[in-house]
């Protein structure tokens, strides 16, 4: 009997612990979801008296908010496209050529993927003042590209290694140039890899707060992350409903992209690539 | 690997551009916006660079003055201490242990259950940091969910963000980051061969024994690598803390990034701020080198 009880406890205990952890993780998230549809949302999680779309309507119809979302989109898309193109180009010789310093180069790249960007922001700010790139959306994109280049190159090179040479060589025999080979043969075979890099760089900058906070000054140039912070400071104490609605709208692209990236990452989650902090 | 074919001579034909042609754009942009700022960090930390006042017009080399100031500044010591507490509490222990625990407990559980819990934990990771800050700020707020819960059980309210601010940002970062460690450890635990475990069970090994002498040694490499990565990610955390507590009350949650920001952009002492960021950078460099070493093994 006693042993039986112990066995039962052993079987139930993991579920109980996991459920407890799950609830702790769920509560803060539940608040933002519920508050976003609550006409009189408060700081604490509560059952809304009725469900409203007014908070969302208020956020979406504001032209300032539309602008912030558009700027965020331009920045992240611009960065993702540039990183993919440049990394694809850079990965090519790293994957296909015999190079003398390939190994130290790749190790330097890996090293750079893990450096904290936060630590270089003060000099970057000074540099941007000098280059007249301060308070310039394009400048922020350039910095985003540079800071995610190591990660892009590292991932892209590994993905390209898995594309066999033979196909590309066959294209050359048919008279294709190197670029045609990359464009028509190598790139189409790496679509999952390209999407993974694009998604990771996009979400990285979409969620970034510190970089635009340092490099931008005019409120009309603020992307969604800064706008949310501004909103938080200005009306946070009173308008929990629209604040929550803004947060949900802002988080949605990141969540959708994550789900999409799962479709592309068939290999599961190993520690092959570096990640950015 | 590739078999010999009639086209072998053609196969040997090298693409016609030198390697630098492909790498130049990436290297150029990294040199200007990434490596040059790193070098500038070293340089500026020896200058009196400032945003306003006389020093703004005339950049002077002042040797180790910023560093001398750093060693005397009590706030630096507080920030280093806070950074350590934050790193160890939220990354080394919090995310790692919790992520590992979740991964371990999830093994061989009901699939739907696994998926639900996994999705909830992942949601905190995928959510942008400012949204995380907002969610956790309202959770720990005076009128927030946590106080509502403990109020329901008859306890009196606690001003969490004022009484235990460090704990709130540590828990916030655990909430935001644990999924990464969970995923890493799930993948690592799946790689532990079942046969070894089964053989140990046949030999009569206890659960604890299997855990300490089979599972842990098997995933030791993953633990080291994950530890470096999580620590590096946590070292640079700014937005989460800044939006939740702003480094306060007082200096109680001022970590090095927050202190660096305050010196450089609130007090306009860019040179001094850079000296602090160099400290951050050096810690980052050491950890990155250790990370690469752990990857090579």
XYZ file of C-alpha atoms in Angstrom:
574
model
C 0.000 0.000 0.000
C 2.690 2.403 1.041
C 4.811 1.590 -1.957
C 1.763 2.009 -4.141
C 1.118 5.450 -2.748
C 4.712 6.421 -3.307
C 4.522 5.282 -6.878
C 1.401 7.350 -7.388
C 3.107 10.430 -5.936
C 6.078 9.878 -8.237
C 3.746 9.763 -11.186
C 1.733 12.823 -10.290
C 4.519 15.017 -8.907
C 6.141 15.934 -12.255
C 2.758 16.956 -13.641
C 2.046 19.047 -10.568
C 5.410 20.821 -10.715
C 5.118 21.464 -14.438
C 1.567 22.735 -14.057
C 2.727 25.100 -11.293
C 5.534 26.443 -13.473
C 3.117 26.758 -16.368
C 0.685 28.843 -14.316
C 3.473 31.158 -13.139
C 4.514 31.700 -16.742
C 0.944 32.097 -17.937
C -0.349 34.725 -15.489
C 1.642 37.776 -16.707
C 0.840 36.825 -20.298
C -2.820 36.288 -19.588
C -3.030 39.781 -18.155
C -1.887 41.466 -21.355
C -4.299 39.374 -23.432
C -7.313 39.933 -21.189
C -6.579 43.615 -20.513
C -6.404 44.288 -24.249
C -10.107 43.424 -24.661
C -11.282 44.841 -21.335
C -13.025 48.264 -21.536
C -11.834 49.159 -18.015
C -8.594 47.237 -17.693
C -6.608 47.590 -14.512
C -3.116 46.643 -13.405
C -4.291 43.332 -12.066
C -5.657 40.379 -13.980
C -9.458 40.314 -13.720
C -12.493 39.047 -15.542
C -13.661 41.785 -17.948
C -17.278 42.868 -17.476
C -17.650 42.704 -21.237
C -15.349 42.200 -24.202
C -14.487 45.141 -26.404
C -12.432 45.794 -29.509
C -12.235 49.482 -28.684
C -8.679 49.284 -27.308
C -7.451 47.749 -30.532
C -9.452 50.206 -32.635
C -7.933 53.084 -30.706
C -4.376 51.832 -31.231
C -4.834 50.921 -34.889
C -6.568 54.122 -35.956
C -3.929 56.404 -34.448
C -1.760 57.645 -37.314
C 1.185 58.008 -34.939
C 0.988 54.326 -34.081
C 0.600 53.306 -37.724
C 3.705 55.298 -38.469
C 5.667 53.616 -35.657
C 4.656 50.168 -36.861
C 5.541 51.067 -40.450
C 8.974 52.373 -39.412
C 9.617 49.243 -37.363
C 8.609 47.151 -40.354
C 10.854 49.095 -42.742
C 13.814 48.820 -40.376
C 13.443 45.107 -39.725
C 12.636 44.192 -43.323
C 15.437 46.349 -44.667
C 17.846 44.756 -42.252
C 16.673 41.207 -42.981
C 16.962 41.649 -46.775
C 20.420 43.217 -46.562
C 21.709 40.608 -44.116
C 20.446 37.743 -46.273
C 21.993 39.162 -49.469
C 25.344 40.047 -47.916
C 25.578 36.836 -45.902
C 24.710 34.716 -48.934
C 27.486 36.404 -50.847
C 29.966 36.089 -47.982
C 29.095 32.479 -47.290
C 29.870 31.441 -50.849
C 33.688 31.541 -50.786
C 33.670 30.390 -47.141
C 31.762 27.314 -48.189
C 33.260 26.638 -51.636
C 36.827 27.970 -51.766
C 39.984 26.637 -50.272
C 41.044 29.540 -48.124
C 44.106 29.830 -45.997
C 42.560 31.757 -43.139
C 39.095 30.254 -43.277
C 39.211 28.643 -39.873
C 40.427 31.664 -37.886
C 37.961 33.815 -39.844
C 35.029 31.585 -38.948
C 36.126 31.491 -35.311
C 36.287 35.290 -35.261
C 32.785 35.378 -36.733
C 31.540 32.968 -34.069
C 33.258 35.060 -31.420
C 31.495 38.179 -32.713
C 28.066 36.545 -32.632
C 28.193 36.363 -28.870
C 29.589 39.802 -27.978
C 27.101 42.000 -26.110
C 26.031 44.824 -28.442
C 25.102 46.912 -25.406
C 28.786 47.422 -24.657
C 29.560 49.250 -27.914
C 26.552 51.568 -28.052
C 28.256 54.624 -26.531
C 31.046 54.688 -29.156
C 28.487 53.877 -31.878
C 26.502 56.907 -30.789
C 29.616 59.087 -31.063
C 30.475 57.536 -34.419
C 26.980 58.233 -35.725
C 27.231 61.889 -34.667
C 30.472 62.118 -36.645
C 29.096 60.346 -39.718
C 25.889 62.439 -39.621
C 23.898 59.235 -39.243
C 22.459 60.108 -35.836
C 18.659 60.269 -35.774
C 18.588 58.615 -39.188
C 16.450 55.525 -39.787
C 18.784 54.299 -42.491
C 21.693 54.625 -40.076
C 19.930 52.394 -37.570
C 19.373 49.824 -40.330
C 23.085 49.907 -41.192
C 24.026 49.279 -37.588
C 21.479 46.480 -37.306
C 22.928 44.884 -40.440
C 26.483 45.117 -39.113
C 25.571 43.695 -35.728
C 23.730 40.685 -37.151
C 26.196 40.032 -39.982
C 28.349 37.598 -37.934
C 25.301 35.509 -37.060
C 24.053 35.664 -40.660
C 27.382 34.589 -42.137
C 27.812 31.785 -39.602
C 24.361 30.319 -40.245
C 24.435 30.845 -43.994
C 27.834 29.172 -44.355
C 26.621 26.122 -42.450
C 23.464 25.916 -44.561
C 25.465 26.314 -47.770
C 27.822 23.513 -46.768
C 24.896 21.149 -46.984
C 24.155 22.042 -50.625
C 26.141 19.614 -52.797
C 28.682 21.026 -55.253
C 27.649 18.765 -58.106
C 24.447 20.576 -58.982
C 26.154 23.909 -59.197
C 28.974 22.444 -61.283
C 26.415 21.014 -63.673
C 25.038 24.520 -64.111
C 28.511 25.814 -64.935
C 28.909 23.152 -67.571
C 25.719 24.461 -69.097
C 27.366 27.841 -69.286
C 25.975 29.506 -66.189
C 28.062 32.158 -64.464
C 28.951 31.894 -60.787
C 26.180 34.315 -59.888
C 23.596 32.502 -61.944
C 24.709 29.358 -60.177
C 24.183 30.928 -56.777
C 20.881 32.502 -57.753
C 19.350 29.611 -59.664
C 20.862 26.561 -57.964
C 22.365 27.239 -54.539
C 19.869 29.777 -53.170
C 16.720 27.805 -54.087
C 18.141 24.784 -52.294
C 18.796 26.854 -49.190
C 15.364 28.445 -48.864
C 14.857 27.050 -45.333
C 18.247 28.437 -44.299
C 17.606 31.809 -45.892
C 14.206 32.037 -44.191
C 15.707 31.102 -40.837
C 18.340 33.838 -41.088
C 15.758 36.370 -42.298
C 13.322 35.524 -39.519
C 15.930 35.623 -36.779
C 17.350 38.972 -37.883
C 13.862 40.416 -38.366
C 12.649 39.389 -34.908
C 15.917 40.515 -33.346
C 15.527 44.100 -34.511
C 11.728 44.156 -34.226
C 12.059 43.466 -30.513
C 15.119 45.650 -29.997
C 14.751 48.657 -27.783
C 18.238 49.841 -26.860
C 19.664 50.462 -30.343
C 16.923 52.819 -31.616
C 16.688 54.368 -28.152
C 20.317 55.472 -28.423
C 20.477 56.244 -32.140
C 17.166 58.038 -32.707
C 15.947 61.291 -31.228
C 12.878 62.579 -33.077
C 9.649 60.958 -31.847
C 8.295 60.858 -35.414
C 11.087 58.432 -36.330
C 10.437 56.027 -33.465
C 9.733 52.381 -34.330
C 7.047 50.383 -32.498
C 9.335 49.320 -29.627
C 10.183 52.913 -28.699
C 6.614 54.041 -29.189
C 5.450 51.393 -26.748
C 8.010 52.506 -24.191
C 6.962 56.113 -24.644
C 3.320 55.122 -24.295
C 4.172 53.131 -21.174
C 5.763 56.193 -19.575
C 3.110 58.702 -20.631
C -0.214 56.991 -20.098
C 0.836 53.703 -18.506
C -0.845 54.481 -15.234
C -4.264 55.160 -16.739
C -4.740 53.455 -20.070
C -3.911 49.851 -19.385
C -6.359 48.663 -22.024
C -4.819 50.384 -25.021
C -1.328 49.787 -23.659
C -2.081 46.064 -23.594
C -3.643 46.177 -27.069
C -0.549 47.926 -28.421
C 1.657 45.292 -26.768
C -0.291 42.418 -28.281
C -0.242 43.966 -31.763
C 3.472 44.612 -31.412
C 4.210 41.073 -30.197
C 2.166 39.332 -32.914
C 4.719 39.615 -35.775
C 7.443 38.153 -33.534
C 5.200 35.244 -32.542
C 4.035 34.487 -36.090
C 7.598 34.575 -37.364
C 8.719 32.224 -34.615
C 6.019 29.734 -35.563
C 7.037 30.063 -39.223
C 10.685 29.500 -38.376
C 9.729 26.216 -36.720
C 8.531 25.010 -40.109
C 11.954 25.710 -41.573
C 14.090 24.344 -38.792
C 13.655 20.680 -39.354
C 16.808 19.760 -37.531
C 15.572 20.773 -34.120
C 17.298 22.953 -31.641
C 20.969 22.158 -31.226
C 23.725 24.549 -30.307
C 25.218 24.882 -33.783
C 24.793 28.612 -34.150
C 25.438 31.544 -31.917
C 22.657 33.744 -30.653
C 22.537 37.391 -30.000
C 21.910 38.962 -26.651
C 33.000 12.396 -51.849
C 32.186 13.327 -55.442
C 32.766 10.624 -57.979
C 34.992 11.049 -61.000
C 33.069 12.027 -64.079
C 33.841 13.003 -67.627
C 33.367 16.576 -66.558
C 36.049 16.354 -63.938
C 38.236 18.881 -65.715
C 35.355 21.304 -65.812
C 34.491 20.604 -62.194
C 37.906 21.812 -61.198
C 37.201 25.146 -62.822
C 37.261 27.650 -60.009
C 34.615 30.372 -59.850
C 36.160 33.395 -61.471
C 36.160 35.967 -58.682
C 38.633 36.154 -55.808
C 37.198 35.418 -52.379
C 37.599 38.978 -51.228
C 35.064 40.059 -53.859
C 32.320 38.153 -52.055
C 33.419 38.980 -48.551
C 34.225 42.660 -49.037
C 30.714 44.111 -48.497
C 30.175 42.159 -45.272
C 33.661 42.812 -43.968
C 33.398 46.520 -44.796
C 30.111 47.006 -42.959
C 31.318 44.994 -39.955
C 34.581 46.942 -39.841
C 32.877 50.333 -39.848
C 29.908 49.647 -37.570
C 31.082 46.816 -35.347
C 34.851 46.422 -35.081
C 35.676 50.130 -35.272
C 33.280 50.921 -32.376
C 34.958 48.172 -30.345
C 38.323 49.822 -30.951
C 36.780 53.213 -30.178
C 35.613 51.804 -26.844
C 39.232 51.255 -25.883
C 40.243 54.705 -27.146
C 37.384 56.788 -25.734
C 37.732 55.237 -22.321
C 41.031 57.137 -22.041
C 39.521 60.489 -23.021
C 37.344 63.166 -21.445
C 34.699 62.812 -24.175
C 31.510 64.572 -23.111
C 28.240 65.663 -24.671
C 28.145 69.165 -23.273
C 30.486 71.740 -21.768
C 34.075 72.416 -22.631
C 35.093 68.802 -23.024
C 32.543 68.423 -25.819
C 34.570 70.760 -28.008
C 38.008 69.514 -27.167
C 38.706 65.833 -26.927
C 41.600 65.274 -24.552
C 43.569 62.185 -23.733
C 43.407 61.820 -19.964
C 45.128 58.483 -19.453
C 43.735 56.325 -16.726
C 41.664 59.060 -15.115
C 38.348 57.417 -15.993
C 39.598 54.169 -14.527
C 40.877 55.819 -11.396
C 37.461 57.401 -11.051
C 35.805 54.056 -11.615
C 37.717 52.424 -8.796
C 36.721 55.182 -6.406
C 33.118 55.453 -7.513
C 30.962 53.541 -5.022
C 28.181 53.281 -7.630
C 30.521 51.255 -9.859
C 30.953 48.732 -7.088
C 27.205 48.617 -6.551
C 26.630 48.142 -10.303
C 29.170 45.345 -10.553
C 27.594 43.643 -7.560
C 24.091 44.098 -9.019
C 25.254 42.749 -12.372
C 26.707 39.680 -10.668
C 23.549 39.066 -8.660
C 21.434 39.545 -11.789
C 23.663 37.243 -13.876
C 23.858 34.475 -11.324
C 20.267 34.767 -10.168
C 18.550 35.052 -13.514
C 20.912 33.325 -15.945
C 23.294 30.874 -14.323
C 20.832 29.567 -11.758
C 17.387 30.779 -12.797
C 17.148 30.096 -16.512
C 19.553 27.173 -16.511
C 18.144 25.261 -13.571
C 14.516 26.007 -14.394
C 15.044 25.278 -18.101
C 16.758 22.012 -17.238
C 14.088 21.076 -14.711
C 11.304 21.693 -17.223
C 13.130 19.734 -19.933
C 13.788 16.832 -17.561
C 10.267 16.671 -16.168
C 8.774 16.890 -19.644
C 10.594 13.779 -20.785
C 8.179 10.885 -21.322
C 5.122 12.869 -20.274
C 1.819 13.112 -22.013
C 2.292 14.800 -25.410
C -0.547 17.301 -25.175
C 0.572 18.299 -21.704
C 4.127 18.791 -22.946
C 2.935 20.911 -25.807
C 0.777 23.180 -23.634
C 3.499 23.826 -21.049
C 6.157 24.196 -23.755
C 4.072 26.746 -25.629
C 3.442 28.836 -22.511
C 7.142 28.944 -21.623
C 8.087 29.713 -25.226
C 5.593 32.583 -25.375
C 7.633 34.460 -22.777
C 10.734 33.988 -24.895
C 9.208 35.062 -28.192
C 7.590 38.166 -26.687
C 9.665 41.351 -27.247
C 11.469 42.556 -24.137
C 9.511 45.789 -23.693
C 6.255 43.800 -23.705
C 7.802 41.410 -21.170
C 8.743 44.390 -19.027
C 5.176 45.658 -19.192
C 3.634 42.261 -18.390
C 5.898 41.696 -15.402
C 5.655 45.312 -14.253
C 1.907 44.990 -14.026
C 2.235 41.535 -12.457
C 4.419 42.866 -9.621
C 2.730 46.290 -9.469
C 1.098 47.594 -6.292
C -2.347 46.915 -7.726
C -1.044 44.019 -9.779
C -1.948 40.386 -10.198
C 0.466 39.051 -7.585
C -0.932 41.322 -4.894
C -4.453 40.407 -5.946
C -3.580 36.720 -5.501
C -1.939 37.052 -2.102
C -4.744 39.391 -1.076
C -7.199 36.673 -1.937
C -5.428 34.343 0.493
C -5.611 36.988 3.196
C -2.056 38.299 3.136
C -1.360 42.011 3.054
C -0.055 43.639 -0.110
C 3.659 43.988 -0.785
C 5.187 46.772 -2.875
C 7.296 44.261 -4.805
C 8.993 46.739 -7.136
C 10.175 48.789 -4.151
C 10.882 46.215 -1.474
C 12.508 43.508 -3.623
C 13.272 45.249 -6.946
C 16.232 42.987 -7.757
C 14.090 39.908 -7.295
C 11.439 41.263 -9.657
C 13.893 41.913 -12.505
C 15.544 38.529 -11.909
C 12.166 36.792 -12.149
C 11.291 38.892 -15.205
C 14.460 37.797 -16.958
C 13.831 34.186 -15.985
C 10.329 34.516 -17.413
C 11.723 35.983 -20.629
C 14.719 33.691 -21.112
C 14.044 30.228 -19.688
C 12.629 28.824 -22.937
C 16.057 29.040 -24.575
C 17.656 26.770 -21.966
C 14.596 24.529 -22.021
C 14.955 23.978 -25.780
C 18.684 23.401 -25.516
C 18.310 20.859 -22.722
C 15.380 19.123 -24.390
C 17.551 18.547 -27.457
C 20.460 17.391 -25.287
C 18.334 15.012 -23.190
C 16.842 13.491 -26.327
C 20.381 12.623 -27.395
C 21.093 10.575 -24.278
C 20.833 7.021 -25.599
C 17.973 5.088 -24.044
C 19.985 1.851 -24.015
C 22.463 3.184 -21.464
C 19.666 4.262 -19.174
C 17.851 0.969 -19.597
C 20.997 -0.992 -18.877
C 21.461 1.014 -15.698
C 17.880 0.254 -14.651
C 18.516 -3.455 -15.230
C 21.622 -3.191 -13.070
C 19.426 -1.772 -10.328
C 20.652 1.823 -10.378
C 18.450 4.335 -8.576
C 16.894 7.305 -10.371
C 19.287 9.663 -8.653
C 22.256 7.505 -9.584
C 21.185 7.453 -13.234
C 20.786 11.192 -13.127
C 24.189 11.959 -11.603
C 26.322 9.327 -13.296
C 24.727 9.033 -16.732
C 22.623 12.034 -17.697
C 24.781 14.798 -16.213
C 28.118 13.542 -17.605
C 26.484 12.967 -20.980
C 25.258 16.543 -21.343
C 28.142 18.261 -19.560
C 29.291 19.956 -22.769
C 25.833 21.344 -23.401
C 25.639 22.706 -19.870
C 28.925 24.592 -20.283
C 28.042 26.012 -23.698
C 24.555 26.961 -22.622
C 25.891 28.625 -19.486
C 28.210 30.867 -21.551
C 25.472 31.770 -24.027
C 22.857 32.533 -21.402
C 25.320 34.598 -19.382
C 26.347 36.559 -22.477
C 22.732 37.233 -23.366
C 21.968 38.384 -19.844
C 25.053 40.584 -19.585
C 23.676 43.004 -22.166
C 20.097 43.157 -20.871
C 18.997 46.788 -20.817
C 15.410 47.352 -21.936
C 13.833 44.888 -19.533
C 15.409 46.467 -16.450
C 15.184 50.014 -17.748
C 11.462 49.773 -18.465
C 10.618 47.931 -15.239
C 12.600 49.777 -12.586
C 14.819 52.272 -14.431
C 17.696 51.019 -12.280
C 15.979 52.089 -9.083
C 14.757 52.595 -6.512
C 18.035 54.338 -5.684
C 20.692 52.239 -7.360
C 19.265 48.920 -6.252
C 18.763 47.533 -9.782
C 21.467 49.545 -11.549
C 23.432 46.964 -13.509
C 26.461 47.905 -15.618
C 24.463 48.603 -18.820
C 22.079 50.890 -16.914
C 24.963 52.639 -15.156
C 26.780 53.044 -18.471
C 23.669 54.566 -20.004
C 23.164 56.951 -17.090
C 26.762 58.162 -17.148
C 26.889 58.604 -20.917
C 23.441 59.971 -21.727
C 22.011 61.355 -18.508
C 25.180 62.888 -17.059
C 26.670 63.406 -20.549
C 29.991 61.851 -19.530
C 30.616 59.796 -22.662
C 34.259 59.105 -21.826
C 33.409 57.788 -18.399
C 30.445 55.879 -19.793
C 32.757 54.268 -22.329
C 35.166 53.204 -19.613
C 32.257 51.379 -17.988
C 31.220 49.805 -21.275
C 34.787 48.609 -21.730
C 34.406 46.684 -18.508
C 31.245 45.142 -19.940
C 33.009 44.421 -23.212
C 35.969 42.748 -21.492
C 33.667 40.457 -19.509
C 31.901 39.712 -22.793
C 35.174 38.961 -24.590
C 36.354 36.565 -21.870
C 33.011 34.750 -21.830
C 32.913 34.592 -25.657
C 36.379 33.075 -25.778
C 35.329 30.493 -23.200
C 32.192 29.863 -25.255
C 34.211 29.189 -28.416
C 36.508 26.878 -26.491
C 33.538 24.961 -25.165
C 32.162 24.687 -28.710
C 35.390 23.252 -30.062
C 35.445 20.407 -27.588
